[in-house]
Amino acid sequence: MKRGTLDALRAARRERRGIALVTELGTGAQHLADAGQARTGVEPAGNDEIFTHVFQPTPRLIVVGAVHIAQKLVPLARLADFTVDVVDPRSAFASAERFPDVGLSHDWPDRAVAALAPDSATAIVTLTHDPKLDDPALIVALNSAAFYIGALGSRKTHGKRLERLKAEGFDDAALARLHAPVGLPIGAVSPGEIAVSIMADIVATRHGRALQAAEA
């Protein structure tokens, strides 16, 4: 691999941009392309074949609200190879003892989420059930490229949330990005079960297999 190609590949990885390394198998010539809808594998190209290796950013989960559900959700996300950041200005909740080995932010949710710069490989879930904490994070999330935005709460709670977000200037198309009530409809009751339903919804959405939203 040429030094220029390697440097560009490394830069894309640092910047969390999807990128594809395309190699002509007959000549060994290589070039970089936008990852787009490309898939890793070999395919014919005229009288030759090309091998495309797609490098995607490591998926990331930002959890707003260091609550009991978050304590169950974080290890599930890490098991699925997501990096995780937990945001909660209440430092007694967002502690290293309760959330070891993950990123912790005690800043106000809008500032914390903005500082984490969510991109198209980022999922964001709000779990505090407190509009003063959840809404600022959701406003930043809806203005980002995050592939998944979920919010805990019943359908009644979500209806009021939608009214508040519309007052902030979001239209129906933007609000349709919200997964709320968050999680898949598996009858989840306990914090662990709710965490499973949320993580399953995130994974399904990431792979373009969006399923039915959870019931209230």
JSON list of C-alpha atoms in Angstrom, two decimals:
[
{"chain": "A", "resi": 1, "resn": "MET", "atom": "CA", "xyz": [0.00, 0.00, 0.00]},
{"chain": "A", "resi": 2, "resn": "LYS", "atom": "CA", "xyz": [1.31, 3.44, -0.93]},
{"chain": "A", "resi": 3, "resn": "ARG", "atom": "CA", "xyz": [2.05, 5.83, 1.91]},
{"chain": "A", "resi": 4, "resn": "GLY", "atom": "CA", "xyz": [-0.49, 8.37, 0.66]},
{"chain": "A", "resi": 5, "resn": "THR", "atom": "CA", "xyz": [-3.24, 5.76, 0.59]},
{"chain": "A", "resi": 6, "resn": "LEU", "atom": "CA", "xyz": [-2.33, 4.57, 4.08]},
{"chain": "A", "resi": 7, "resn": "ASP", "atom": "CA", "xyz": [-2.30, 8.12, 5.45]},
{"chain": "A", "resi": 8, "resn": "ALA", "atom": "CA", "xyz": [-5.72, 8.84, 3.92]},
{"chain": "A", "resi": 9, "resn": "LEU", "atom": "CA", "xyz": [-7.09, 5.60, 5.34]},
{"chain": "A", "resi": 10, "resn": "ARG", "atom": "CA", "xyz": [-5.79, 6.44, 8.81]},
{"chain": "A", "resi": 11, "resn": "ALA", "atom": "CA", "xyz": [-7.24, 9.95, 8.59]},
{"chain": "A", "resi": 12, "resn": "ALA", "atom": "CA", "xyz": [-10.68, 8.57, 7.70]},
{"chain": "A", "resi": 13, "resn": "ARG", "atom": "CA", "xyz": [-10.51, 6.21, 10.67]},
{"chain": "A", "resi": 14, "resn": "ARG", "atom": "CA", "xyz": [-9.54, 9.04, 13.03]},
{"chain": "A", "resi": 15, "resn": "GLU", "atom": "CA", "xyz": [-12.39, 11.17, 11.71]},
{"chain": "A", "resi": 16, "resn": "ARG", "atom": "CA", "xyz": [-14.87, 8.27, 12.01]},
{"chain": "A", "resi": 17, "resn": "ARG", "atom": "CA", "xyz": [-15.67, 8.33, 8.29]},
{"chain": "A", "resi": 18, "resn": "GLY", "atom": "CA", "xyz": [-16.62, 5.18, 6.42]},
{"chain": "A", "resi": 19, "resn": "ILE", "atom": "CA", "xyz": [-14.13, 4.43, 3.65]},
{"chain": "A", "resi": 20, "resn": "ALA", "atom": "CA", "xyz": [-13.48, 1.61, 1.18]},
{"chain": "A", "resi": 21, "resn": "LEU", "atom": "CA", "xyz": [-10.10, 0.35, 0.02]},
{"chain": "A", "resi": 22, "resn": "VAL", "atom": "CA", "xyz": [-10.44, -1.00, -3.52]},
{"chain": "A", "resi": 23, "resn": "THR", "atom": "CA", "xyz": [-7.72, -3.32, -4.88]},
{"chain": "A", "resi": 24, "resn": "GLU", "atom": "CA", "xyz": [-7.46, -4.49, -8.50]},
{"chain": "A", "resi": 25, "resn": "LEU", "atom": "CA", "xyz": [-6.43, -8.11, -8.01]},
{"chain": "A", "resi": 26, "resn": "GLY", "atom": "CA", "xyz": [-4.71, -8.42, -11.38]},
{"chain": "A", "resi": 27, "resn": "THR", "atom": "CA", "xyz": [-2.45, -5.38, -11.04]},
{"chain": "A", "resi": 28, "resn": "GLY", "atom": "CA", "xyz": [-2.44, -4.71, -7.31]},
{"chain": "A", "resi": 29, "resn": "ALA", "atom": "CA", "xyz": [-3.42, -1.09, -7.92]},
{"chain": "A", "resi": 30, "resn": "GLN", "atom": "CA", "xyz": [-5.35, 0.45, -5.04]},
{"chain": "A", "resi": 31, "resn": "HIS", "atom": "CA", "xyz": [-7.55, 3.47, -4.47]},
{"chain": "A", "resi": 32, "resn": "LEU", "atom": "CA", "xyz": [-9.91, 4.73, -1.79]},
{"chain": "A", "resi": 33, "resn": "ALA", "atom": "CA", "xyz": [-13.62, 5.33, -2.28]},
{"chain": "A", "resi": 34, "resn": "ASP", "atom": "CA", "xyz": [-16.53, 6.47, -0.17]},
{"chain": "A", "resi": 35, "resn": "ALA", "atom": "CA", "xyz": [-17.95, 3.52, 1.75]},
{"chain": "A", "resi": 36, "resn": "GLY", "atom": "CA", "xyz": [-21.53, 4.35, 0.75]},
{"chain": "A", "resi": 37, "resn": "GLN", "atom": "CA", "xyz": [-23.41, 1.09, 0.23]},
{"chain": "A", "resi": 38, "resn": "ALA", "atom": "CA", "xyz": [-20.25, -0.84, -0.59]},
{"chain": "A", "resi": 39, "resn": "ARG", "atom": "CA", "xyz": [-19.66, -4.26, 0.92]},
{"chain": "A", "resi": 40, "resn": "THR", "atom": "CA", "xyz": [-16.47, -6.10, 1.65]},
{"chain": "A", "resi": 41, "resn": "GLY", "atom": "CA", "xyz": [-15.81, -8.79, -0.96]},
{"chain": "A", "resi": 42, "resn": "VAL", "atom": "CA", "xyz": [-14.61, -9.70, -4.44]},
{"chain": "A", "resi": 43, "resn": "GLU", "atom": "CA", "xyz": [-16.48, -8.79, -7.60]},
{"chain": "A", "resi": 44, "resn": "PRO", "atom": "CA", "xyz": [-15.74, -8.81, -11.35]},
{"chain": "A", "resi": 45, "resn": "ALA", "atom": "CA", "xyz": [-14.58, -5.64, -13.07]},
{"chain": "A", "resi": 46, "resn": "GLY", "atom": "CA", "xyz": [-14.12, -6.04, -16.82]},
{"chain": "A", "resi": 47, "resn": "ASN", "atom": "CA", "xyz": [-11.40, -8.61, -17.41]},
{"chain": "A", "resi": 48, "resn": "ASP", "atom": "CA", "xyz": [-10.20, -8.36, -13.83]},
{"chain": "A", "resi": 49, "resn": "GLU", "atom": "CA", "xyz": [-11.58, -8.69, -10.33]},
{"chain": "A", "resi": 50, "resn": "ILE", "atom": "CA", "xyz": [-11.53, -6.15, -7.55]},
{"chain": "A", "resi": 51, "resn": "PHE", "atom": "CA", "xyz": [-11.48, -6.70, -3.82]},
{"chain": "A", "resi": 52, "resn": "THR", "atom": "CA", "xyz": [-13.26, -4.06, -1.75]},
{"chain": "A", "resi": 53, "resn": "HIS", "atom": "CA", "xyz": [-12.50, -3.79, 1.95]},
{"chain": "A", "resi": 54, "resn": "VAL", "atom": "CA", "xyz": [-14.94, -1.49, 3.72]},
{"chain": "A", "resi": 55, "resn": "PHE", "atom": "CA", "xyz": [-13.80, 0.21, 6.92]},
{"chain": "A", "resi": 56, "resn": "GLN", "atom": "CA", "xyz": [-16.67, 1.58, 8.99]},
{"chain": "A", "resi": 57, "resn": "PRO", "atom": "CA", "xyz": [-16.34, 3.59, 12.22]},
{"chain": "A", "resi": 58, "resn": "THR", "atom": "CA", "xyz": [-16.74, 1.59, 15.42]},
{"chain": "A", "resi": 59, "resn": "PRO", "atom": "CA", "xyz": [-20.40, 1.91, 16.44]},
{"chain": "A", "resi": 60, "resn": "ARG", "atom": "CA", "xyz": [-20.97, 4.07, 19.47]},
{"chain": "A", "resi": 61, "resn": "LEU", "atom": "CA", "xyz": [-23.78, 4.42, 22.01]},
{"chain": "A", "resi": 62, "resn": "ILE", "atom": "CA", "xyz": [-24.41, 7.59, 24.00]},
{"chain": "A", "resi": 63, "resn": "VAL", "atom": "CA", "xyz": [-26.65, 6.94, 27.00]},
{"chain": "A", "resi": 64, "resn": "VAL", "atom": "CA", "xyz": [-28.25, 9.96, 28.65]},
{"chain": "A", "resi": 65, "resn": "GLY", "atom": "CA", "xyz": [-29.28, 9.07, 32.18]},
{"chain": "A", "resi": 66, "resn": "ALA", "atom": "CA", "xyz": [-27.22, 6.88, 34.50]},
{"chain": "A", "resi": 67, "resn": "VAL", "atom": "CA", "xyz": [-30.26, 4.94, 35.73]},
{"chain": "A", "resi": 68, "resn": "HIS", "atom": "CA", "xyz": [-30.83, 1.24, 36.44]},
{"chain": "A", "resi": 69, "resn": "ILE", "atom": "CA", "xyz": [-31.72, 0.50, 32.80]},
{"chain": "A", "resi": 70, "resn": "ALA", "atom": "CA", "xyz": [-28.44, 2.12, 31.75]},
{"chain": "A", "resi": 71, "resn": "GLN", "atom": "CA", "xyz": [-26.52, -0.21, 34.05]},
{"chain": "A", "resi": 72, "resn": "LYS", "atom": "CA", "xyz": [-27.98, -3.16, 32.14]},
{"chain": "A", "resi": 73, "resn": "LEU", "atom": "CA", "xyz": [-27.76, -1.54, 28.70]},
{"chain": "A", "resi": 74, "resn": "VAL", "atom": "CA", "xyz": [-24.09, -0.54, 28.85]},
{"chain": "A", "resi": 75, "resn": "PRO", "atom": "CA", "xyz": [-22.64, -4.09, 29.13]},
{"chain": "A", "resi": 76, "resn": "LEU", "atom": "CA", "xyz": [-24.99, -5.29, 26.39]},
{"chain": "A", "resi": 77, "resn": "ALA", "atom": "CA", "xyz": [-23.77, -2.54, 24.08]},
{"chain": "A", "resi": 78, "resn": "ARG", "atom": "CA", "xyz": [-20.15, -3.37, 24.82]},
{"chain": "A", "resi": 79, "resn": "LEU", "atom": "CA", "xyz": [-20.86, -7.04, 24.16]},
{"chain": "A", "resi": 80, "resn": "ALA", "atom": "CA", "xyz": [-22.13, -5.95, 20.73]},
{"chain": "A", "resi": 81, "resn": "ASP", "atom": "CA", "xyz": [-18.81, -4.11, 20.16]},
{"chain": "A", "resi": 82, "resn": "PHE", "atom": "CA", "xyz": [-20.15, -0.60, 20.68]},
{"chain": "A", "resi": 83, "resn": "THR", "atom": "CA", "xyz": [-18.07, 1.96, 22.48]},
{"chain": "A", "resi": 84, "resn": "VAL", "atom": "CA", "xyz": [-20.18, 3.64, 25.18]},
{"chain": "A", "resi": 85, "resn": "ASP", "atom": "CA", "xyz": [-20.43, 7.07, 26.80]},
{"chain": "A", "resi": 86, "resn": "VAL", "atom": "CA", "xyz": [-22.78, 7.77, 29.70]},
{"chain": "A", "resi": 87, "resn": "VAL", "atom": "CA", "xyz": [-24.04, 11.32, 30.22]},
{"chain": "A", "resi": 88, "resn": "ASP", "atom": "CA", "xyz": [-25.62, 12.51, 33.46]},
{"chain": "A", "resi": 89, "resn": "PRO", "atom": "CA", "xyz": [-24.96, 15.74, 35.37]},
{"chain": "A", "resi": 90, "resn": "ARG", "atom": "CA", "xyz": [-25.78, 13.86, 38.57]},
{"chain": "A", "resi": 91, "resn": "SER", "atom": "CA", "xyz": [-22.30, 12.66, 39.44]},
{"chain": "A", "resi": 92, "resn": "ALA", "atom": "CA", "xyz": [-23.58, 10.34, 42.16]},
{"chain": "A", "resi": 93, "resn": "PHE", "atom": "CA", "xyz": [-25.38, 8.38, 39.44]},
{"chain": "A", "resi": 94, "resn": "ALA", "atom": "CA", "xyz": [-22.76, 8.60, 36.68]},
{"chain": "A", "resi": 95, "resn": "SER", "atom": "CA", "xyz": [-19.91, 7.22, 38.74]},
{"chain": "A", "resi": 96, "resn": "ALA", "atom": "CA", "xyz": [-17.03, 4.97, 37.80]},
{"chain": "A", "resi": 97, "resn": "GLU", "atom": "CA", "xyz": [-18.25, 2.50, 40.41]},
{"chain": "A", "resi": 98, "resn": "ARG", "atom": "CA", "xyz": [-21.63, 2.13, 38.68]},
{"chain": "A", "resi": 99, "resn": "PHE", "atom": "CA", "xyz": [-20.24, 2.41, 35.14]},
{"chain": "A", "resi": 100, "resn": "PRO", "atom": "CA", "xyz": [-16.67, 1.10, 35.02]},
{"chain": "A", "resi": 101, "resn": "ASP", "atom": "CA", "xyz": [-14.53, 1.39, 31.92]},
{"chain": "A", "resi": 102, "resn": "VAL", "atom": "CA", "xyz": [-16.83, 3.66, 29.88]},
{"chain": "A", "resi": 103, "resn": "GLY", "atom": "CA", "xyz": [-16.74, 7.35, 29.08]},
{"chain": "A", "resi": 104, "resn": "LEU", "atom": "CA", "xyz": [-18.55, 9.48, 31.68]},
{"chain": "A", "resi": 105, "resn": "SER", "atom": "CA", "xyz": [-19.71, 13.08, 31.31]},
{"chain": "A", "resi": 106, "resn": "HIS", "atom": "CA", "xyz": [-21.23, 15.19, 34.08]},
{"chain": "A", "resi": 107, "resn": "ASP", "atom": "CA", "xyz": [-21.90, 18.15, 31.82]},
{"chain": "A", "resi": 108, "resn": "TRP", "atom": "CA", "xyz": [-25.46, 19.20, 30.97]},
{"chain": "A", "resi": 109, "resn": "PRO", "atom": "CA", "xyz": [-26.81, 16.76, 28.35]},
{"chain": "A", "resi": 110, "resn": "ASP", "atom": "CA", "xyz": [-26.94, 19.15, 25.39]},
{"chain": "A", "resi": 111, "resn": "ARG", "atom": "CA", "xyz": [-23.35, 20.25, 25.91]},
{"chain": "A", "resi": 112, "resn": "ALA", "atom": "CA", "xyz": [-22.18, 16.72, 26.64]},
{"chain": "A", "resi": 113, "resn": "VAL", "atom": "CA", "xyz": [-23.80, 15.17, 23.58]},
{"chain": "A", "resi": 114, "resn": "ALA", "atom": "CA", "xyz": [-22.62, 17.98, 21.31]},
{"chain": "A", "resi": 115, "resn": "ALA", "atom": "CA", "xyz": [-19.05, 17.55, 22.61]},
{"chain": "A", "resi": 116, "resn": "LEU", "atom": "CA", "xyz": [-19.20, 13.85, 21.73]},
{"chain": "A", "resi": 117, "resn": "ALA", "atom": "CA", "xyz": [-19.99, 14.86, 18.10]},
{"chain": "A", "resi": 118, "resn": "PRO", "atom": "CA", "xyz": [-22.49, 12.10, 17.20]},
{"chain": "A", "resi": 119, "resn": "ASP", "atom": "CA", "xyz": [-22.09, 10.80, 13.66]},
{"chain": "A", "resi": 120, "resn": "SER", "atom": "CA", "xyz": [-23.79, 8.25, 11.41]},
{"chain": "A", "resi": 121, "resn": "ALA", "atom": "CA", "xyz": [-22.30, 5.39, 13.45]},
{"chain": "A", "resi": 122, "resn": "THR", "atom": "CA", "xyz": [-23.74, 6.74, 16.72]},
{"chain": "A", "resi": 123, "resn": "ALA", "atom": "CA", "xyz": [-26.87, 5.70, 18.62]},
{"chain": "A", "resi": 124, "resn": "ILE", "atom": "CA", "xyz": [-28.29, 7.98, 21.31]},
{"chain": "A", "resi": 125, "resn": "VAL", "atom": "CA", "xyz": [-30.74, 6.88, 24.00]},
{"chain": "A", "resi": 126, "resn": "THR", "atom": "CA", "xyz": [-32.29, 9.09, 26.68]},
{"chain": "A", "resi": 127, "resn": "LEU", "atom": "CA", "xyz": [-33.40, 7.30, 29.84]},
{"chain": "A", "resi": 128, "resn": "THR", "atom": "CA", "xyz": [-33.87, 9.90, 32.59]},
{"chain": "A", "resi": 129, "resn": "HIS", "atom": "CA", "xyz": [-37.63, 10.34, 32.05]},
{"chain": "A", "resi": 130, "resn": "ASP", "atom": "CA", "xyz": [-37.01, 13.99, 32.96]},
{"chain": "A", "resi": 131, "resn": "PRO", "atom": "CA", "xyz": [-37.66, 16.53, 30.17]},
{"chain": "A", "resi": 132, "resn": "LYS", "atom": "CA", "xyz": [-35.12, 18.92, 31.70]},
{"chain": "A", "resi": 133, "resn": "LEU", "atom": "CA", "xyz": [-32.41, 16.35, 30.97]},
{"chain": "A", "resi": 134, "resn": "ASP", "atom": "CA", "xyz": [-33.77, 14.36, 28.04]},
{"chain": "A", "resi": 135, "resn": "ASP", "atom": "CA", "xyz": [-35.08, 17.18, 25.83]},
{"chain": "A", "resi": 136, "resn": "PRO", "atom": "CA", "xyz": [-31.77, 19.10, 25.51]},
{"chain": "A", "resi": 137, "resn": "ALA", "atom": "CA", "xyz": [-30.02, 15.88, 24.51]},
{"chain": "A", "resi": 138, "resn": "LEU", "atom": "CA", "xyz": [-32.74, 15.01, 22.00]},
{"chain": "A", "resi": 139, "resn": "ILE", "atom": "CA", "xyz": [-32.52, 18.44, 20.38]},
{"chain": "A", "resi": 140, "resn": "VAL", "atom": "CA", "xyz": [-28.80, 17.94, 19.76]},
{"chain": "A", "resi": 141, "resn": "ALA", "atom": "CA", "xyz": [-29.41, 14.35, 18.62]},
{"chain": "A", "resi": 142, "resn": "LEU", "atom": "CA", "xyz": [-32.07, 15.35, 16.10]},
{"chain": "A", "resi": 143, "resn": "ASN", "atom": "CA", "xyz": [-29.68, 17.90, 14.62]},
{"chain": "A", "resi": 144, "resn": "SER", "atom": "CA", "xyz": [-27.00, 15.24, 14.22]},
{"chain": "A", "resi": 145, "resn": "ALA", "atom": "CA", "xyz": [-26.40, 12.34, 11.84]},
{"chain": "A", "resi": 146, "resn": "ALA", "atom": "CA", "xyz": [-27.01, 9.71, 14.56]},
{"chain": "A", "resi": 147, "resn": "PHE", "atom": "CA", "xyz": [-28.46, 6.54, 13.03]},
{"chain": "A", "resi": 148, "resn": "TYR", "atom": "CA", "xyz": [-30.63, 5.83, 16.07]},
{"chain": "A", "resi": 149, "resn": "ILE", "atom": "CA", "xyz": [-32.33, 8.15, 18.56]},
{"chain": "A", "resi": 150, "resn": "GLY", "atom": "CA", "xyz": [-34.44, 6.56, 21.29]},
{"chain": "A", "resi": 151, "resn": "ALA", "atom": "CA", "xyz": [-36.28, 7.93, 24.30]},
{"chain": "A", "resi": 152, "resn": "LEU", "atom": "CA", "xyz": [-37.77, 6.13, 27.29]},
{"chain": "A", "resi": 153, "resn": "GLY", "atom": "CA", "xyz": [-41.39, 6.79, 28.21]},
{"chain": "A", "resi": 154, "resn": "SER", "atom": "CA", "xyz": [-44.98, 5.79, 27.51]},
{"chain": "A", "resi": 155, "resn": "ARG", "atom": "CA", "xyz": [-46.91, 6.84, 24.43]},
{"chain": "A", "resi": 156, "resn": "LYS", "atom": "CA", "xyz": [-48.62, 9.54, 26.51]},
{"chain": "A", "resi": 157, "resn": "THR", "atom": "CA", "xyz": [-45.25, 10.82, 27.68]},
{"chain": "A", "resi": 158, "resn": "HIS", "atom": "CA", "xyz": [-43.97, 10.72, 24.12]},
{"chain": "A", "resi": 159, "resn": "GLY", "atom": "CA", "xyz": [-46.96, 12.69, 22.86]},
{"chain": "A", "resi": 160, "resn": "LYS", "atom": "CA", "xyz": [-46.08, 15.53, 25.22]},
{"chain": "A", "resi": 161, "resn": "ARG", "atom": "CA", "xyz": [-42.43, 15.21, 24.19]},
{"chain": "A", "resi": 162, "resn": "LEU", "atom": "CA", "xyz": [-43.38, 15.64, 20.54]},
{"chain": "A", "resi": 163, "resn": "GLU", "atom": "CA", "xyz": [-45.32, 18.81, 21.36]},
{"chain": "A", "resi": 164, "resn": "ARG", "atom": "CA", "xyz": [-42.27, 20.27, 23.11]},
{"chain": "A", "resi": 165, "resn": "LEU", "atom": "CA", "xyz": [-39.94, 19.35, 20.26]},
{"chain": "A", "resi": 166, "resn": "LYS", "atom": "CA", "xyz": [-42.33, 20.81, 17.67]},
{"chain": "A", "resi": 167, "resn": "ALA", "atom": "CA", "xyz": [-42.21, 24.04, 19.64]},
{"chain": "A", "resi": 168, "resn": "GLU", "atom": "CA", "xyz": [-38.42, 23.88, 19.18]},
{"chain": "A", "resi": 169, "resn": "GLY", "atom": "CA", "xyz": [-38.93, 23.89, 15.40]},
{"chain": "A", "resi": 170, "resn": "PHE", "atom": "CA", "xyz": [-38.73, 20.20, 14.48]},
{"chain": "A", "resi": 171, "resn": "ASP", "atom": "CA", "xyz": [-41.13, 18.99, 11.79]},
{"chain": "A", "resi": 172, "resn": "ASP", "atom": "CA", "xyz": [-42.83, 15.61, 11.49]},
{"chain": "A", "resi": 173, "resn": "ALA", "atom": "CA", "xyz": [-40.08, 14.18, 9.27]},
{"chain": "A", "resi": 174, "resn": "ALA", "atom": "CA", "xyz": [-37.43, 15.00, 11.86]},
{"chain": "A", "resi": 175, "resn": "LEU", "atom": "CA", "xyz": [-39.51, 13.66, 14.73]},
{"chain": "A", "resi": 176, "resn": "ALA", "atom": "CA", "xyz": [-40.14, 10.42, 12.85]},
{"chain": "A", "resi": 177, "resn": "ARG", "atom": "CA", "xyz": [-36.50, 9.57, 13.57]},
{"chain": "A", "resi": 178, "resn": "LEU", "atom": "CA", "xyz": [-37.35, 9.12, 17.25]},
{"chain": "A", "resi": 179, "resn": "HIS", "atom": "CA", "xyz": [-37.73, 5.56, 18.50]},
{"chain": "A", "resi": 180, "resn": "ALA", "atom": "CA", "xyz": [-40.20, 6.12, 21.29]},
{"chain": "A", "resi": 181, "resn": "PRO", "atom": "CA", "xyz": [-41.33, 4.36, 23.32]},
{"chain": "A", "resi": 182, "resn": "VAL", "atom": "CA", "xyz": [-37.81, 3.01, 22.98]},
{"chain": "A", "resi": 183, "resn": "GLY", "atom": "CA", "xyz": [-37.16, -0.68, 22.33]},
{"chain": "A", "resi": 184, "resn": "LEU", "atom": "CA", "xyz": [-38.84, -3.60, 20.59]},
{"chain": "A", "resi": 185, "resn": "PRO", "atom": "CA", "xyz": [-42.22, -4.95, 21.77]},
{"chain": "A", "resi": 186, "resn": "ILE", "atom": "CA", "xyz": [-41.04, -8.04, 23.63]},
{"chain": "A", "resi": 187, "resn": "GLY", "atom": "CA", "xyz": [-43.09, -7.47, 26.77]},
{"chain": "A", "resi": 188, "resn": "ALA", "atom": "CA", "xyz": [-40.07, -6.16, 28.67]},
{"chain": "A", "resi": 189, "resn": "VAL", "atom": "CA", "xyz": [-40.70, -5.21, 32.30]},
{"chain": "A", "resi": 190, "resn": "SER", "atom": "CA", "xyz": [-37.46, -5.37, 34.30]},
{"chain": "A", "resi": 191, "resn": "PRO", "atom": "CA", "xyz": [-34.49, -3.06, 33.65]},
{"chain": "A", "resi": 192, "resn": "GLY", "atom": "CA", "xyz": [-32.58, -5.96, 32.12]},
{"chain": "A", "resi": 193, "resn": "GLU", "atom": "CA", "xyz": [-35.43, -6.90, 29.79]},
{"chain": "A", "resi": 194, "resn": "ILE", "atom": "CA", "xyz": [-35.90, -3.27, 28.73]},
{"chain": "A", "resi": 195, "resn": "ALA", "atom": "CA", "xyz": [-32.18, -3.03, 28.02]},
{"chain": "A", "resi": 196, "resn": "VAL", "atom": "CA", "xyz": [-32.40, -6.12, 25.79]},
{"chain": "A", "resi": 197, "resn": "SER", "atom": "CA", "xyz": [-35.32, -4.60, 23.86]},
{"chain": "A", "resi": 198, "resn": "ILE", "atom": "CA", "xyz": [-33.41, -1.33, 23.36]},
{"chain": "A", "resi": 199, "resn": "MET", "atom": "CA", "xyz": [-30.19, -2.99, 22.22]},
{"chain": "A", "resi": 200, "resn": "ALA", "atom": "CA", "xyz": [-32.09, -5.25, 19.82]},
{"chain": "A", "resi": 201, "resn": "ASP", "atom": "CA", "xyz": [-33.79, -2.20, 18.27]},
{"chain": "A", "resi": 202, "resn": "ILE", "atom": "CA", "xyz": [-30.45, -0.41, 17.89]},
{"chain": "A", "resi": 203, "resn": "VAL", "atom": "CA", "xyz": [-28.83, -3.40, 16.18]},
{"chain": "A", "resi": 204, "resn": "ALA", "atom": "CA", "xyz": [-31.84, -3.92, 13.88]},
{"chain": "A", "resi": 205, "resn": "THR", "atom": "CA", "xyz": [-31.83, -0.27, 12.85]},
{"chain": "A", "resi": 206, "resn": "ARG", "atom": "CA", "xyz": [-28.08, -0.26, 12.26]},
{"chain": "A", "resi": 207, "resn": "HIS", "atom": "CA", "xyz": [-28.42, -3.13, 9.81]},
{"chain": "A", "resi": 208, "resn": "GLY", "atom": "CA", "xyz": [-31.50, -1.73, 8.06]},
{"chain": "A", "resi": 209, "resn": "ARG", "atom": "CA", "xyz": [-33.88, -4.19, 9.69]},
{"chain": "A", "resi": 210, "resn": "ALA", "atom": "CA", "xyz": [-36.10, -1.72, 11.54]},
{"chain": "A", "resi": 211, "resn": "LEU", "atom": "CA", "xyz": [-38.89, -3.56, 13.34]},
{"chain": "A", "resi": 212, "resn": "GLN", "atom": "CA", "xyz": [-42.09, -2.56, 15.10]},
{"chain": "A", "resi": 213, "resn": "ALA", "atom": "CA", "xyz": [-41.75, -0.01, 17.89]},
{"chain": "A", "resi": 214, "resn": "ALA", "atom": "CA", "xyz": [-42.51, -0.98, 21.47]},
{"chain": "A", "resi": 215, "resn": "GLU", "atom": "CA", "xyz": [-46.00, -0.73, 22.86]},
{"chain": "A", "resi": 216, "resn": "ALA", "atom": "CA", "xyz": [-46.76, 1.66, 25.71]}
]
